[in-house]
Amino acid sequence: MSNRMDLHKLGFLQVLLLSALGSCAGQQALPPGVRYGAVGGNVTFTTTIDPSAGQQFLTISWTFNGAPIITLTPTVESPSEAYKGRVTLSKATGSLQLRQLTNSDSGDYGVSMVTQEAKTIAGEATLKVFGPISDVTAKANATEKPIVEFNDTVSLTCSAAGSDLSYQWLTGASVIASGDRMRLSDKNRTLTISRILRSDQGPFACAASNVIMAKRSEPILLTINYGPENVKMTVTPQKPIHKTGSNLNLTCSAESVPPAVFGWVFNGNPLKQEGPVLQLTNILESQSGNYSCVAHNTVTLRYMPSETSRINVLEGISGSTIIGPTTSLIAGNSTANMSCHAVSGTVASREWKKDGKPLSPSDRITIAADKSSVSITPVENTDSGDYVCELSNAVNTETASYKMTVNYGPEDVQVKGEEAVEVGDKVVLVCSARSLPPAAFSWTFNGTLLGVTSAEYTIGSAVYGQSGRYACMAKNNVTGLSLSAVHTLSVKEEGALEEEESLSGGAIAGIVIAVLVAVGIIAAVVYYMRTNRKIESPY
Ligand SMILES: *[C@@H]1O[C@H](CO)[C@@H](O)[C@H](O)[C@H]1NC(C)=O
Ligand SMILES: *[C@@H]1O[C@H](CO)[C@@H](O)[C@H](O)[C@H]1NC(C)=O
Ligand SMILES: *[C@@H]1O[C@H](CO)[C@@H](O)[C@H](O)[C@H]1NC(C)=O
Ligand SMILES: *[C@@H]1O[C@H](CO)[C@@H](O)[C@H](O)[C@H]1NC(C)=O
Ligand SMILES: *[C@@H]1O[C@H](CO)[C@@H](O)[C@H](O)[C@H]1NC(C)=O
Ligand SMILES: *[C@@H]1O[C@H](CO)[C@@H](O)[C@H](O)[C@H]1NC(C)=O
Ligand SMILES: *[C@@H]1O[C@H](CO)[C@@H](O)[C@H](O)[C@H]1NC(C)=O
Ligand SMILES: *[C@@H]1O[C@H](CO)[C@@H](O)[C@H](O)[C@H]1NC(C)=O
Ligand SMILES: *[C@@H]1O[C@H](CO)[C@@H](O)[C@H](O)[C@H]1NC(C)=O
Ligand SMILES: *[C@@H]1O[C@H](CO)[C@@H](O)[C@H](O)[C@H]1NC(C)=O
């Protein structure tokens, strides 16, 4: 101690002396400021002496907290016992290197150098030796209880071994500063996040540092429980109306940590089913109604319902039939009523078609306002055909058909065949009629039944007595109507018809007249020539 005091005095006097002389300014041998070193490391106290000046010193001596470290004279270098092998002193500058630092090397160092001109240059410095930084750990206080978004406050605390430590919190590479929800306290050792958000999951790390080194903790991640939010229900398949008997899946989703559990609500009442998918199989009309799902988070204890979707179920049309007349219809007389119905399903609309074309009303055809029936009064043969009724509702379309047959006739009865034949000729008479069902025929000759019921009446070889009136009667056994046509046949002597085939009476008369005319002309010419011969010509 006394030594150091002496040096101080010496330096002080020197400064006074030098300033009084007004020559070179008083020289501080060491730059100001604290030196730092790590345990086990080296430190060099570098003096302000310029080695190139070639200055010579009579003595250089260093002290630690007043106790000598080393003293150097041009002849002797004498380090104290504690510093042997740990120090190196520069003769040219007085700089001191101290190696294998320990915590106990922290303290005040002094140097005093006496020049050959008997000037003393002195300096002081402080050394701080730091131990290594270890065990840097970040910990959240919320470990036994789950963290709930918006509700919870979480404290992160940094611990580390080392001296003169200061702390920082980082997320990723960026340093966290105190803000609205994030507060640093306890000299930055503690980071408190209030009203925690899902985005606050980290990773968080803390860094402990002193002037010479820094060390980071392992990063930690927070599990922040949140939700459910954004609860959505989807119905597959998506249709405005579903047919009874079809299968539907209702699927519920939500943003939630931990994953939400789902419940289902039908017309305001909870259903027994749970889980993200509600399967509705073989649905009934009674299952039409309002559906929604509710998501629940068992940690945040929050519930969140989805929007409500209406599901409409409609029975499809089946068992469609046309009920039409069961008795025979007679053209011009009968009325035909047809009605179109389905065994199940609510019919929304009906369309009638005949032979593939839309059926339109007329003075005979009346279609009911709801198109459930068609009435035809009276029926005509053109009404025969295939009738179709198309029944529809929102989920399907079915068709029913009815084949209508209108009986009519006989009409337009005709007999075709020879009118005149020669004895021995063959005669074929054919009777025809328009009729449904086809007419039955019966033949009479001069009013006497011939006992023939086919359409064709044949005489193999005609005789005179077969001349006369042949009548064909067509009878429709459904309409009960009958109609006849008459045909007259004359049987002539052999050759009677051939004559007519050569020259007619008129032709013969024409030839006779032509011959007479020719004879007359010749006679007239002869007479003329005879009378004119007596008259002389004037020439
Ligand atoms: C300290 O100095 C010695 C000699 O100059 C050198 O060998 C050693 O590597 C240094 N140690 C450190 C930690 O700088
Ligand atoms: C964590 O610490 C903060 C503040 O110190 C406190 O408000 C909070 O309740 C703690 N959280 C838990 C889960 O202990
Ligand atoms: C705490 O950290 C902030 C931001 O890194 C820094 O500005 C502040 O100086 C630190 N305070 C202490 C006491 O270390
Ligand atoms: C409903 O889900 C089940 C199971 O995932 C699947 O087998 C079925 O095809 C789905 N039905 C519909 C209509 O999507
Ligand atoms: C279904 O919801 C609609 C509109 O949201 C409502 O008018 C109707 O009464 C609800 N039906 C039932 C059966 O709850
Ligand atoms: C969250 O806070 C709300 C209101 O502050 C409270 O009603 C609810 O019970 C809290 N939730 C949990 C899981 O503590
Ligand atoms: C129509 O039917 C009525 C009674 O069934 C019958 O008296 C009448 O003769 C029929 N008319 C025709 C043209 O068939
Ligand atoms: C046909 O329907 C009309 C009106 O519906 C009814 O007056 C008539 O008696 C019905 N005729 C038959 C043959 O069913
Ligand atoms: C049939 O009637 C015609 C006249 O209508 C008559 O000339 C003919 O002799 C009659 N034939 C018989 C076999 O009665
Ligand atoms: C009517 O005549 C047809 C043949 O033309 C026959 O097949 C049918 O059995 C007859 N029906 C009645 C009721 O006599």
PDB file of C-alpha atoms in Angstrom, residues 27 47-57 90-95:
ATOM      1  CA  GLN A  27       2.225  11.372 -19.759  1.00  0.00           C
ATOM      2  CA  THR A  47       1.361   1.349 -22.318  1.00  0.00           C
ATOM      3  CA  THR A  48       1.321   4.556 -24.311  1.00  0.00           C
ATOM      4  CA  ILE A  49       5.083   4.434 -24.866  1.00  0.00           C
ATOM      5  CA  ASP A  50       6.177   4.456 -28.466  1.00  0.00           C
ATOM      6  CA  PRO A  51       8.737   1.648 -28.846  1.00  0.00           C
ATOM      7  CA  SER A  52      10.316   3.292 -31.882  1.00  0.00           C
ATOM      8  CA  ALA A  53      11.429   6.209 -29.699  1.00  0.00           C
ATOM      9  CA  GLY A  54      14.081   3.866 -28.292  1.00  0.00           C
ATOM     10  CA  GLN A  55      13.514   5.076 -24.739  1.00  0.00           C
ATOM     11  CA  GLN A  56      15.511   3.442 -21.940  1.00  0.00           C
ATOM     12  CA  PHE A  57      14.117   2.912 -18.455  1.00  0.00           C
ATOM     13  CA  SER A  90       8.313  -5.455 -22.462  1.00  0.00           C
ATOM     14  CA  LYS A  91      11.578  -3.579 -21.791  1.00  0.00           C
ATOM     15  CA  ALA A  92      10.934  -1.180 -24.614  1.00  0.00           C
ATOM     16  CA  THR A  93       7.391  -0.090 -23.677  1.00  0.00           C
ATOM     17  CA  GLY A  94       6.643  -1.399 -20.194  1.00  0.00           C
ATOM     18  CA  SER A  95       3.546  -3.250 -21.468  1.00  0.00           C
TER      19      SER A  95
END
